[in-house]
Coordinates of C-alpha atoms in Angstrom, one line a residue:
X1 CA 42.7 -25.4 226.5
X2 CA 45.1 -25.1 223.0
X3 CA 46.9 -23.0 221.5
X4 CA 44.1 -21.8 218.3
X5 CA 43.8 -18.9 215.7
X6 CA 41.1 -17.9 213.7
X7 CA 42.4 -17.4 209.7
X8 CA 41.6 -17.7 206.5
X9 CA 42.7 -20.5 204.2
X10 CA 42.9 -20.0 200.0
X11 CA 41.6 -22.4 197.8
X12 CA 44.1 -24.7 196.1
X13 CA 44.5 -22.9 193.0
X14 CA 45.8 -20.2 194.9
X15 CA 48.4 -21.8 196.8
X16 CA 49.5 -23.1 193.6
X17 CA 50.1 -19.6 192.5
X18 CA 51.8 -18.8 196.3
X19 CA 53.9 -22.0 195.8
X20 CA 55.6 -21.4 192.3
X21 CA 56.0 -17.2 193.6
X22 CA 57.8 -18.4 197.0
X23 CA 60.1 -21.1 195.5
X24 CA 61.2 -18.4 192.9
X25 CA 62.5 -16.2 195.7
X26 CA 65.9 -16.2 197.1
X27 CA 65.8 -16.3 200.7
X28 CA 69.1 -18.0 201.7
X29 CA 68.5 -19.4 205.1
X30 CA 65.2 -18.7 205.8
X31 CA 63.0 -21.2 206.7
X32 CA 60.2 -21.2 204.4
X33 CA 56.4 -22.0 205.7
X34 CA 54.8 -24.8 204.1
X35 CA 51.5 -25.4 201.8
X36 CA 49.9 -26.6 204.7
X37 CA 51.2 -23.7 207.1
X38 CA 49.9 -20.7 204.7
X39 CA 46.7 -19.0 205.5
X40 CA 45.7 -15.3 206.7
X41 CA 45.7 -14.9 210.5
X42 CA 43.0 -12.6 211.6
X43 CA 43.4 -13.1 214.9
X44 CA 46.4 -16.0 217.1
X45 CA 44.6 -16.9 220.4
X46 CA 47.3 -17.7 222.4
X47 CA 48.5 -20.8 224.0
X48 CA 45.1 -20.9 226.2
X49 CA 41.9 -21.0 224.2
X50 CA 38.7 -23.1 224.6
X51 CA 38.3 -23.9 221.2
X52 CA 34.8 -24.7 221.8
X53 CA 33.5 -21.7 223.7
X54 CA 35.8 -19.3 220.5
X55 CA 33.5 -21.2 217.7
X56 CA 29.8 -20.7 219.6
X57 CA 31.1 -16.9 219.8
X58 CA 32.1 -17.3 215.8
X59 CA 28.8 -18.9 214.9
X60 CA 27.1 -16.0 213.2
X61 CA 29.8 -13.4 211.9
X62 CA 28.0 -11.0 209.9
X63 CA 30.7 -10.2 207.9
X64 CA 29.6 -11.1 204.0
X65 CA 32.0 -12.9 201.9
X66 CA 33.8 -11.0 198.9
X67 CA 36.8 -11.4 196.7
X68 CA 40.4 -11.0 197.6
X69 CA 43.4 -11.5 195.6
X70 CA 46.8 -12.0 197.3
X71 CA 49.4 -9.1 195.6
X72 CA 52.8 -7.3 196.9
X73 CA 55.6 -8.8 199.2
X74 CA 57.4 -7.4 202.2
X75 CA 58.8 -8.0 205.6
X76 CA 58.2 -7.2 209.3
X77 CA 59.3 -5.6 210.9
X78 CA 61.2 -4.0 207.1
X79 CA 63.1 -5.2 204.1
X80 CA 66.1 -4.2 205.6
X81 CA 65.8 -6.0 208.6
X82 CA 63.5 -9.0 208.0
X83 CA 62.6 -11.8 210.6
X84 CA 59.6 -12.6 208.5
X85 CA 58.7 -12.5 204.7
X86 CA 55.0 -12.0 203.6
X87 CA 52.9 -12.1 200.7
X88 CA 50.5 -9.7 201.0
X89 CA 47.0 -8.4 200.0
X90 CA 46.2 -7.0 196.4
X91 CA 42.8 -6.8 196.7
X92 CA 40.2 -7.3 199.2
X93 CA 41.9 -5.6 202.5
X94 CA 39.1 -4.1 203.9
X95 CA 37.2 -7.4 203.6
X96 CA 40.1 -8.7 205.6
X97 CA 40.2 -5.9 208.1
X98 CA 36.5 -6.3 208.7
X99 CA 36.6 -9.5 209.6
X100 CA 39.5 -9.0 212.2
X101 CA 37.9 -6.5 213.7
X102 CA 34.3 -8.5 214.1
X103 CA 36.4 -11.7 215.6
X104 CA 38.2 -9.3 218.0
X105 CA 35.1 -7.6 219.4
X106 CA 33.6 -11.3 219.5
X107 CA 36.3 -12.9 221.7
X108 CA 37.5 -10.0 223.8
X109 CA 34.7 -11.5 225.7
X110 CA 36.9 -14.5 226.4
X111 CA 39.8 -13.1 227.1
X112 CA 41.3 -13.1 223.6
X113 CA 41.9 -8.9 223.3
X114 CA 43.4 -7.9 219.6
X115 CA 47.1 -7.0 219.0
X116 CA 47.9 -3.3 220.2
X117 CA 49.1 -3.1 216.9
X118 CA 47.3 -2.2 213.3
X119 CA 46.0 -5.8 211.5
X120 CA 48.2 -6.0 208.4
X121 CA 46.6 -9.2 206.5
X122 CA 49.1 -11.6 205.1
X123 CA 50.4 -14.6 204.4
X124 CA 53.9 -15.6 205.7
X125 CA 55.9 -16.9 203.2
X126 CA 59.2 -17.5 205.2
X127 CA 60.8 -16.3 209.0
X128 CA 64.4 -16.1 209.6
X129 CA 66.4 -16.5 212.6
X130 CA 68.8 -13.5 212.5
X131 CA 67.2 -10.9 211.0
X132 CA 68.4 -10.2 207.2
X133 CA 68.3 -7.5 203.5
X134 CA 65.9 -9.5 201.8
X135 CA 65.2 -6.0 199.5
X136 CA 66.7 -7.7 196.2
X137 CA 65.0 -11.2 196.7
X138 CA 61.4 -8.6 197.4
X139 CA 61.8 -7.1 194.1
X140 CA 60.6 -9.4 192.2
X141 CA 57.0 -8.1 190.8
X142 CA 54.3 -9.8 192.5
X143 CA 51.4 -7.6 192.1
X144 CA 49.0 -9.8 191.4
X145 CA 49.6 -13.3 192.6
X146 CA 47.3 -16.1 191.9
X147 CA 43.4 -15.2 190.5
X148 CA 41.0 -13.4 192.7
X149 CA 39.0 -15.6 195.1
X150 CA 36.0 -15.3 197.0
X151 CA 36.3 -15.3 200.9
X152 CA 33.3 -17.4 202.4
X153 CA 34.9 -19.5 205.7
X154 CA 36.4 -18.0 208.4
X155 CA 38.6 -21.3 210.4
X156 CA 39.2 -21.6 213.6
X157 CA 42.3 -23.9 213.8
X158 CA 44.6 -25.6 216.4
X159 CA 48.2 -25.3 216.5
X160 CA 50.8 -27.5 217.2
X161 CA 54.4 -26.6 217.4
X162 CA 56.5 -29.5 216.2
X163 CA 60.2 -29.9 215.7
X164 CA 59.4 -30.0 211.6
X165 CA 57.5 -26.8 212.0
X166 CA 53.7 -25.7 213.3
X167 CA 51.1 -28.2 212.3
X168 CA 47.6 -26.6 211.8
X169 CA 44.4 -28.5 212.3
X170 CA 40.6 -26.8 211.6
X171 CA 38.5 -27.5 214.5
X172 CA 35.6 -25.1 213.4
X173 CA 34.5 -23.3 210.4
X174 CA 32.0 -20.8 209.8
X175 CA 30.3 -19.5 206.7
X176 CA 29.8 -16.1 205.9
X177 CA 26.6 -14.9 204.4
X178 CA 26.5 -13.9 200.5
X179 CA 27.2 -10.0 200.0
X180 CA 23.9 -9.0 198.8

């Protein structure tokens, strides 16, 4: 048993685009999440999950690839009040919610029940310890951030909390089927 989510992880060219966007914003304390950290949880596991019984229930997502493109910031739980800063989704949100909602109904099976709460897709860009205004570092325009991609692999991944911060590692992948 390990603590596991299943996400989404943009290509390189992408995170080059999320990298230059983060580092321009002014955060103060925050600590920022890493290259290696960023992807787009559709659904965190818990500290309990047989990794190997959550990929054969993964195997055959009939979800079809499509394009997303990563566009807008904000801040859970607001702007005013932030404990975590996000990048969010410009394009390509219904792709997103889809596939949450297919890997929810496939491991509520295994215990692994969806948040209560709606699936926002993002990508966290930074969490803070006290909760802060982070409205005038959130105005900077991010619209469109990075080109549009096309969203073929769902990952399951392992999580490790470390003093230096969470270390991810893919255990599984699966391919989703060409829209067509």
């Amino acid at each position: 048993m390990t603590r596991a989510f299943v996400a989404i992880r943009p290509p390189d060219a992408v995170l080059e685009e999320v990298d230059a966007l983060s580092a321009s914003l002014d955060l103060g304390g925050a600590r920022r999440t890493t290259r290696d950290q960023w992807h787009v949880t559709l659904q965190f596991l818990g500290n309990s999950a047989d990794v190997d019984a959550v990929a054969d229930a993964l195997t055959d997502v009939r979800v079809p690839a499509a394009s997303a493109r990563f566009g807008g910031l904000g801040a859970f739980p607001s702007n005013k009040r932030a404990r975590v800063v996000w990048l969010g989704v410009a394009q390509g949100a219904e792709l997103f919610d889809a596939l949450a909602r297919e890997v929810g109904e496939r491991l509520t099976p295994l215990g692994h029940v969806p948040e209560a709460r709606a699936y926002h897709a993002h990508l966290t860009l930074a969490r803070l310890k006290t909760p802060a205004d982070v409205r005038a570092a959130l105005a900077a325009d991010a619209a469109a951030v990075g080109d549009a991609w096309l969203v073929d692999e769902v990952i399951l991944y392992e999580s490790r909390v470390r003093r230096t911060g969470a270390e991810y590692t893919p255990v599984a992948s699966v391919s989703l089927a060409p829209r067509g």
